[in-house]
XYZ file of C-alpha atoms in Angstrom:
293
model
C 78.935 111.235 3.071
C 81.700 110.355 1.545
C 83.039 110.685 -2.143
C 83.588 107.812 -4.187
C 85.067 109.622 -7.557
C 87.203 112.752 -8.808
C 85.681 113.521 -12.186
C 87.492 116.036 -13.693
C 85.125 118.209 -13.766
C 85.748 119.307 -10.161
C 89.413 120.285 -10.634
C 89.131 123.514 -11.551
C 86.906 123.940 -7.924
C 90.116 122.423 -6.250
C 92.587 124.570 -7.788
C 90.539 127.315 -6.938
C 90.829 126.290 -3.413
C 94.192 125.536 -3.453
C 95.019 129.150 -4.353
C 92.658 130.731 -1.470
C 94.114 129.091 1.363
C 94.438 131.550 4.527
C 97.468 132.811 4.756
C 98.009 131.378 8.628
C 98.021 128.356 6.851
C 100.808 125.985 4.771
C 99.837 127.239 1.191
C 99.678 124.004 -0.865
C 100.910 124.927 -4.458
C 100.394 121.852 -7.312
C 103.661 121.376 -8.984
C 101.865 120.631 -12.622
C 99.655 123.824 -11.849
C 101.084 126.146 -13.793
C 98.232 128.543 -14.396
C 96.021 130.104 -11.656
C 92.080 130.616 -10.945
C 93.084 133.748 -9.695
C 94.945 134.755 -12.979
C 91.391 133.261 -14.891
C 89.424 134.825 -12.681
C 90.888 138.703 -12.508
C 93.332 138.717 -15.164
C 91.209 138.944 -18.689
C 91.631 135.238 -19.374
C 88.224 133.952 -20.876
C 86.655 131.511 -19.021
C 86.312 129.169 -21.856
C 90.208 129.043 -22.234
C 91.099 129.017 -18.819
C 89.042 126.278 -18.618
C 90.636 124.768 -21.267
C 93.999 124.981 -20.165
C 93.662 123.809 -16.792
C 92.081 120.429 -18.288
C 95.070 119.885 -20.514
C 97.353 120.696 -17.196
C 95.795 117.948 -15.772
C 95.596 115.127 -17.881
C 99.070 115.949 -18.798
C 100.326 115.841 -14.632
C 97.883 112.283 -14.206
C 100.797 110.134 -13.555
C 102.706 112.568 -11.317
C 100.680 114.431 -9.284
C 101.720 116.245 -6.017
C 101.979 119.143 -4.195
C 104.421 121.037 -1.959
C 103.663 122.632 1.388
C 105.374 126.537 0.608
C 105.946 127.198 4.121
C 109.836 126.256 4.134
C 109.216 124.799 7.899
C 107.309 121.698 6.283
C 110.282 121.480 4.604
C 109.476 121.301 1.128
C 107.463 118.243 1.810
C 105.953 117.066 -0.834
C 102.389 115.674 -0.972
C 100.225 113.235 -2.922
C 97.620 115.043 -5.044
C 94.316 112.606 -5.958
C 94.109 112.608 -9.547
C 91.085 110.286 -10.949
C 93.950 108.558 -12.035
C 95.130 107.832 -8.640
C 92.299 107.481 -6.960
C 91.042 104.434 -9.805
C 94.300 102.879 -8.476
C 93.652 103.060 -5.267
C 89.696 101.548 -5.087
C 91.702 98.921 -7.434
C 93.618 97.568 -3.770
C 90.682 97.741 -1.762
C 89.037 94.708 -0.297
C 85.834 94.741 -0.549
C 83.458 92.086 0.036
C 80.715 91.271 -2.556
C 77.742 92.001 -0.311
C 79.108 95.948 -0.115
C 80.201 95.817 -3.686
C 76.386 94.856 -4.832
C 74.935 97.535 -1.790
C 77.530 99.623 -3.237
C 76.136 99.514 -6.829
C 72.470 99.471 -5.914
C 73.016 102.597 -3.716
C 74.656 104.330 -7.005
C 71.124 104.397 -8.748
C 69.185 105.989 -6.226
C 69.132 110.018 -5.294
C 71.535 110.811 -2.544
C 74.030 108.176 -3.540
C 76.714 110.554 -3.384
C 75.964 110.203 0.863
C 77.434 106.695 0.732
C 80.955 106.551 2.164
C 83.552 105.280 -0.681
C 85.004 101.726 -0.172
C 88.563 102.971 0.816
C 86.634 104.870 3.724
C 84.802 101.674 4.719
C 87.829 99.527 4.594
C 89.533 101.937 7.231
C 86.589 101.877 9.581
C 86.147 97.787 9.393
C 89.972 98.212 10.246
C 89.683 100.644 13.049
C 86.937 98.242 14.416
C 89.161 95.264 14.401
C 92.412 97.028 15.617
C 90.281 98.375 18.558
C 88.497 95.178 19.532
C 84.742 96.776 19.455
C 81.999 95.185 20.666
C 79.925 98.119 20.871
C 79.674 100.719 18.152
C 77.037 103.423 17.236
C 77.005 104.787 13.618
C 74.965 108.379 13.819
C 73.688 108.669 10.018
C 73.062 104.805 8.112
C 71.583 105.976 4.610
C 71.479 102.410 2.990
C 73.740 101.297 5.767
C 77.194 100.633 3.546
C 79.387 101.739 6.320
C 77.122 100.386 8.795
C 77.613 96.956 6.906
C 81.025 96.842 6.804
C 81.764 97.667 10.096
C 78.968 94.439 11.042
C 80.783 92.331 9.080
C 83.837 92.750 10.998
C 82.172 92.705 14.646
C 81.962 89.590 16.473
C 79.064 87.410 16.873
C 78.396 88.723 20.051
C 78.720 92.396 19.268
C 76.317 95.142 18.822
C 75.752 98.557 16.238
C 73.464 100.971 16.991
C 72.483 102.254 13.575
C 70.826 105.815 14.189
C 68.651 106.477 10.686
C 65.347 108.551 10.256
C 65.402 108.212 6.749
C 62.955 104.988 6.200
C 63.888 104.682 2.449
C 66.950 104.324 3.291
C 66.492 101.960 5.897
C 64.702 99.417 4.097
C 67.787 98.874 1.456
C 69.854 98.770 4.320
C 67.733 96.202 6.260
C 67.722 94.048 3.437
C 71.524 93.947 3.081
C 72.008 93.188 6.926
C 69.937 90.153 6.202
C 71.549 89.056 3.000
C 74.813 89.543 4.805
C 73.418 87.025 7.806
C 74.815 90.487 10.414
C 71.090 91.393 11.477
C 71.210 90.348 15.063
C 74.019 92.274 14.968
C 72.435 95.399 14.254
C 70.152 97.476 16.692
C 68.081 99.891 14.050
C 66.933 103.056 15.630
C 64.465 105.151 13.556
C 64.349 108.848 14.262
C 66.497 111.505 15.243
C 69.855 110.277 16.085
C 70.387 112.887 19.087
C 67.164 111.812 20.838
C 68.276 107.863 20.052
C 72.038 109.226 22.170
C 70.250 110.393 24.784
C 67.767 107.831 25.365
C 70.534 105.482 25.125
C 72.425 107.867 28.185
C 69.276 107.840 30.523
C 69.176 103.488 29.747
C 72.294 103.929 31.686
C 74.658 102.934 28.707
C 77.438 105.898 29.338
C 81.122 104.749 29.218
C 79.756 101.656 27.596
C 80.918 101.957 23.750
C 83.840 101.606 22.041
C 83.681 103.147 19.007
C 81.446 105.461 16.501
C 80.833 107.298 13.096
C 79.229 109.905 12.114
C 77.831 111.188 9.039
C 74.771 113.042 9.316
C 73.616 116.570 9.386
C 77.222 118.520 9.708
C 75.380 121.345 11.925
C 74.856 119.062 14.164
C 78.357 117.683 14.612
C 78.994 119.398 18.093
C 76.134 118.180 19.613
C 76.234 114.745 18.226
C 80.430 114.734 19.650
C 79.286 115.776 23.192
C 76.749 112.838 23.155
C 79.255 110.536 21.669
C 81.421 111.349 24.495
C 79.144 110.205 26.906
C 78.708 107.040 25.934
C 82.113 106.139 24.021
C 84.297 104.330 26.849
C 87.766 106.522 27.832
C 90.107 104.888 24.914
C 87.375 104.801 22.664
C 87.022 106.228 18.881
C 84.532 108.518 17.593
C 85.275 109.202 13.549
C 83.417 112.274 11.734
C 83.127 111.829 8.230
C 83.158 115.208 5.691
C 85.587 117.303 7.669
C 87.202 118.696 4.193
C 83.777 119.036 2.741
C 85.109 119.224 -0.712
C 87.551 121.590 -0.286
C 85.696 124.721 0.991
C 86.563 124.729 4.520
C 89.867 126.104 3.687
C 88.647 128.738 1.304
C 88.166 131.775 3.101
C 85.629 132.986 0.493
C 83.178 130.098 1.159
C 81.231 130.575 4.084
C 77.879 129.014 4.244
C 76.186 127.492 7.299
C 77.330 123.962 6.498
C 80.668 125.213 5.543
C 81.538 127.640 8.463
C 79.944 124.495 10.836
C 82.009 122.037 9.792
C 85.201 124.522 9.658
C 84.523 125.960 13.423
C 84.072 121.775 14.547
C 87.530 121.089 13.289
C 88.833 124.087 15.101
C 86.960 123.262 18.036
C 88.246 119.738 17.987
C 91.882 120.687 17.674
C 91.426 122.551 20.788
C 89.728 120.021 22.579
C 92.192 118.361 25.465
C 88.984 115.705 25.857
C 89.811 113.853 22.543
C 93.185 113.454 20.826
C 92.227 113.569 17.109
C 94.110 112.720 13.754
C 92.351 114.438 10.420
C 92.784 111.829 7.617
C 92.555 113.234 3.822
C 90.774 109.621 2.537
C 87.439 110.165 0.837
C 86.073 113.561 2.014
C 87.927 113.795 5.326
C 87.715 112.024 8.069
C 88.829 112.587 11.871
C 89.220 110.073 14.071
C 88.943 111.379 17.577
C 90.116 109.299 20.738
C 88.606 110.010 23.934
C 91.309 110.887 26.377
C-alpha cells in the first residue's frame, strides 16, 4: 500500500524515528530539527509543548527541508526531507491519466483506501513497464486495481497482467475501471490467494515466462511470494515490493512487531541475495525494485 499524503500529524512519529536509528547505521539528523523526541520523551518536557514546538519547527523548515547523513563517509550529503509541502509539489508534476485520477478519488471514500499506491508510485511502475518492454506482468495484491490500471494502460495490445486479488469488493471497483479504461482483455483476474494463483501458474508451465511484477499484499508473506516471483519472472526481469519503509519503523529498533520485524528481515534478506540485484527507492512508502540476475 502505498501513501498518498504527509499530514502533519505524523511528523512527530518520523522524528521519533529519525532519532532511533541503529547505530550500524548512517544516523539521519533534520537540519530544521532542533529539538528531540528523546529530549520530550525523557527529559521533563510536557507532551503538550513538545508537541507544540515540533509543529512550529516544521511549518517554519516547509520550504527547506533536508537532512544530513552524520556518518562523515557519506560525506555530509545532504538529503531531501518530504515535507507536505514537498510532497503537494511533487503529485503537482505527475501525469496522471483521468481514468486513475477518478479510480483514484473513488478509492479515497472507501475503508482501506490508504492500500492504494500514490500516483507518483504508479507513474514509476507504468515507467518501469515501458523502459523494460513487458508483455507479461503479474501484480500480487490489486485492491481496486489503481496500480494494476496503470501499468494496463501502458502494456501493449497484445500483452497480459495477471492481477492476483481475493478481496471481491475490491475487485468489482477494479473490474469496472478496466472496462471503462477499454484494458480488460488485457487483464487476467485471479480470485483467491495469490501464492496458490503463482504456483498454479508454475505447474501450467509458465516459469521464466514474465517480465515483470509488484507486490503489495500481506508483508509476511513477502519471502514466499519473492521465491515464486522468481520462478516465473524471466532472468532480466523486475519484481518491485511495495512498503519496504513501512512508515518509518523498520529502522527503529524499538518497533518490532510481526509485520515490522517481516518486512525489516526481507530487506536484509534481499540485500544479501546474489539472485536479484535490488535498488530501495524512498517514493511513497518504499519501494524495491529487484532484478533477477
Amino acid at each position: 500500500m502505498g501513501s498518498t499524503s504527509l499530514g502533519l500529524h505524523r511528523w512527530p512519529i518520523l522524528a521519533r524515528q529519525r532519532v532511533l536509528l541503529p547505530q550500524r547505521s548512517a544516523r539521519l539528523q533534520p537540519k530544521f530539527y532542533s529539538l528531540s523526541w528523546e529530549r520530550c520523551h525523557r527529559g521533563g518536557i510536557g507532551f503538550r509543548a513538545c508537541s507544540s514546538k515540533l509543529k512550529k519547527s516544521i511549518r517554519g523548515c516547509a520550504t527547506n527541508a533536508f537532512v544530513v547523513a552524520d556518518d562523515k563517509k557519506y560525506g555530509n550529503k545532504q538529503i531531501i526531507s518530504i515535507t507536505p509541502r514537498l510532497y503537494d509539489y511533487i503529485l503537482a508534476n505527475v501525469r496522471e491519466p483521468e481514468v486513475l485520477r477518478q479510480l483514484r478519488e473513488e478509492t479515497a471514500s472507501m475503508r482501506g483506501s490508504m492500500m492504494q499506491v500514490s500516483p507518483d508510485q504508479a507513474q514509476l511502475l507504468a515507467m518501469l513497464v515501458q523502459i523494460h518492454g513487458a508483455e507479461k506482468c503479474i501484480e500480487v495484491g490489486v485492491y481496486t486495481g489503481y496500480s494494476s490500471l496503470a501499468i494496463a494502460l501502458v502494456l501493449p495490445e497484445s500483452g497480459r497482467l495477471v492481477a492476483c486479488e481475493r478481496d471481491a469488493r475490491s475487485l468489482e471497483v477494479a473490474k469496472k475501471y478496466y472496462e471503462k479504461a477499454n484494458v480488460s482483455h488485457k487483464v487476467d483476474i485471479r480470485y483467491g490467494l495469490a501464492a496458490d494463483t503463482l504456483r498454479s501458474l508454475i505447474l501450467n508451465g509458465e516459469a521464466c515466462s514474465y517480465d515483470f511484477a509488484f507486490v503489495d499484499a500481506d508483508k509476511r508473506m513477502y519471502p514466499e511470494y519473492f521465491e515464486l516471483l522468481l520462478q516465473l519472472v524471466r532472468v532480466g526481469g523486475l519484481i518491485v515490493f511495495d512498503n519496504v519503509l513501512w512508515h518509518g519503523k523498520v529502522a527503529d529498533p524499538e518497533v518490532n512487531d510481526a509485520k515490522t520485524v517481516s518486512i525489516r528481515n526481507f530487506n536484509a534478506d534481499l540485500v544479501e541475495d546474489k539472485r536479484v540485484s535490488i535498488s530501495m527507492v524512498p517514493i511513497g512508502d518504499g519501494m524495491t525494485i529487484c532484478r533477477k540476475s
